[in-house]
Amino acid sequence: MEKIIRKPPRNRRKMQSVTMTDVAELANVSPSTVSLFLRKPEAVSASASQTISRAIDKLNYVPNLMAGGLAAASSRAVSIIVPSVRNAFFAETVSAMQTALKKQRLQLILGHTEYDEHEEEELVRMALSWAPAAIVLTGLSHSPATRRLLANVAIPVIEIWELGGPQIDSAIGFHHDQVGIAAAEHLIQQGRRNLVFLGARMHQDRRAKQRCDGFLEAARNGGATARVVEHPDAASAEIGAMLLSDALRLYPDADGISCSNDHIALGALFACDRLKVAVPERLAVVGFGDLSFSAACNPPLTTIRPSGDLIGREAARLIEDHLNGEKPERQLTIDTRFTLQHRRSS
Amino acid sequence: MEKIIRKPPRNRRKMQSVTMTDVAELANVSPSTVSLFLRKPEAVSASASQTISRAIDKLNYVPNLMAGGLAAASSRAVSIIVPSVRNAFFAETVSAMQTALKKQRLQLILGHTEYDEHEEEELVRMALSWAPAAIVLTGLSHSPATRRLLANVAIPVIEIWELGGPQIDSAIGFHHDQVGIAAAEHLIQQGRRNLVFLGARMHQDRRAKQRCDGFLEAARNGGATARVVEHPDAASAEIGAMLLSDALRLYPDADGISCSNDHIALGALFACDRLKVAVPERLAVVGFGDLSFSAACNPPLTTIRPSGDLIGREAARLIEDHLNGEKPERQLTIDTRFTLQHRRSS
DNA sequence: GACAACAATAATAGCGCTACGATTCAAATG
DNA sequence: CATTTGAATCGTAGCGCTATTATTGTTGTC
């Protein structure tokens, strides 16, 4: 009952050597003013601004975003979860988003699922523990637990690179079945009637599957035959070459090939070269992605170009708008479309 | 003076609906125990563990990492700054790091500089404001301000993808000049004497420049002639094709080509195909990177394979060790080496 | 010249969590 | 049986910042 004896203060590890208080002292203002200056410079008088600014420079002050985020109940982080950054498509989107978000002083927290829904769920949980300003997921397919986690968050949830299914909140992307349809229609228009789709990892890559399905249906609707040759591993030129050989062996009358992406298409072109199959005379080849090499191939590859960077920019814009309080309707859907690049391979 | 009238409490926006205290209440323990359970489960009794675990599940509790980080004076974030994630090399490292760090429940905060030192400086500043557990930079070349920012931080600073210069703290990578040397020696060994290096963006990409310089020196030391043909833009197959045509026009006697990376080499191979230049008979081609298509080319590309994923894994291991208190000597240097993949293009 | 209106600044009370020391309680020891 | 030990748990005091209200000073108005 008489523990009035003040124990010596514990020594807690300090995180920072120089805090906002230090800046305030040097600038002869209150910490509040420094905080205000940092958040809304226009609300602070010119003279105060100058002294504070000088003090910050002199002390080399770096604000602690965790303290700030904790106090403000939201952070300057945006979480983005993609299947893999090794994939050029997602790398492009991540890169574009990063560039756009940089202007808002928002940081990207990256996670990759490797096409595993359970992994995604864990990543979403980790992401939420940062109280991010927004969370970006790839695709519309998520585990029930993931949906539950995201059902009632107050921040924008943006699903990218896929449209055409039930969305959690906003979605930015395009319809992959339409990509398949566009490829099929193009080949038919080029006079091809025996079409084959070369696919990789379609049991995991839902979007590749959608492109394939759209292709098959459109081909058949257009009066062409349509077959699929696939491989369980991830897309690569090597697998593309294998698939093309298989396709020509199984369907010697094939005259039009659509590939689940440009890596496959590149391998197919190499295989055609080796097998002395004339492209496009004997076989037309269409890819997807318009990757860096696609225009430089022999022959240059006809391909469908998605707008990976536009997806990233639009996502960033949505987040920015939300941050500025312009709360747009939820369940927003933005179709970024795609374009067919007609080159010599078809 | 008589402001003893307590004003009604302000209503601050709460960040979370369910906090650690809620979990503690439901589990009938103190918040401290919940915290302990989350950080060191083995220090909590089995029965308590179970009730807490159940309460967490029931409430769908997500810890607030910002509060945790603030209190613990360090966060579960690792900041990685690369020139670009669009670049397959860095994407590979980022991906490998992410996979390794995931096991430690560490999150990657990504930044890209687009080869701009000033941008890097800003990114480092932003990174530091997250009080990350470690910070990873690309290369050894940084602005003085960046060095100053990082000079006295208590966390590991890891520079990746380059060795051979003054390092801030630890460095993981390889010597790019040795890559150039290996390419030159290989071509000479194959009987080539008139060598050309095809380079892109070498005014910005220091490491490409180092490879080029190593190549030139080794070639000349080996009694070969060595020339450079370069382009200011970023590497791509298209530019590779242009550079090859230029090289053959300028140096018709060239019999060995080394490319600053496999994109360039791919374009070079395409150009050779179009120009009916026999590879390797008339012209040997060596790349750098061993990208996904390199083994599938016509002919398969001889290339030097850096270990991008090993760099990422080693960086993660360093960070992990530091987190576990095993403070290794600073200024650690890890040479991850590279390997020459001899294929048919040389 | 009294008062309102406004701009600029300051004081205060947390945000949710962790580190640290303190406390409790059971088992082990002399 | 008093004491020691150790494991398990708890209480407290911030971490560095922001949102909100409160306070000050400075104009403008009738």
PDB file of C-alpha atoms (C1' of nucleotides) in Angstrom, chain B residues 10 14-15 20 35 39 61 71, chain C residues 12-19:
ATOM      1  CA  ARG B  10     -12.743  13.562 -28.053  1.00  0.00           C
ATOM      2  CA  LYS B  14     -10.054   4.018 -33.961  1.00  0.00           C
ATOM      3  CA  MET B  15      -7.971   2.083 -36.346  1.00  0.00           C
ATOM      4  CA  MET B  20      -5.149  -7.241 -28.415  1.00  0.00           C
ATOM      5  CA  SER B  35       1.527 -10.217 -26.728  1.00  0.00           C
ATOM      6  CA  ARG B  39       5.985 -13.149 -30.057  1.00  0.00           C
ATOM      7  CA  TYR B  61      -7.794 -10.600 -34.674  1.00  0.00           C
ATOM      8  CA  ALA B  71       6.678  -0.034 -29.220  1.00  0.00           C
TER       9      ALA B  71
ATOM     10  C1'  DT C  12      -3.820  17.376 -24.543  1.00  0.00           C
ATOM     11  C1'  DA C  13      -5.103  12.737 -24.933  1.00  0.00           C
ATOM     12  C1'  DG C  14      -4.560   8.915 -26.903  1.00  0.00           C
ATOM     13  C1'  DC C  15      -3.408   5.248 -31.276  1.00  0.00           C
ATOM     14  C1'  DG C  16      -2.265  -0.418 -30.005  1.00  0.00           C
ATOM     15  C1'  DC C  17       1.375  -2.501 -28.794  1.00  0.00           C
ATOM     16  C1'  DT C  18       5.950  -4.221 -26.383  1.00  0.00           C
ATOM     17  C1'  DA C  19       9.759  -4.175 -22.924  1.00  0.00           C
TER      18       DA C  19
END
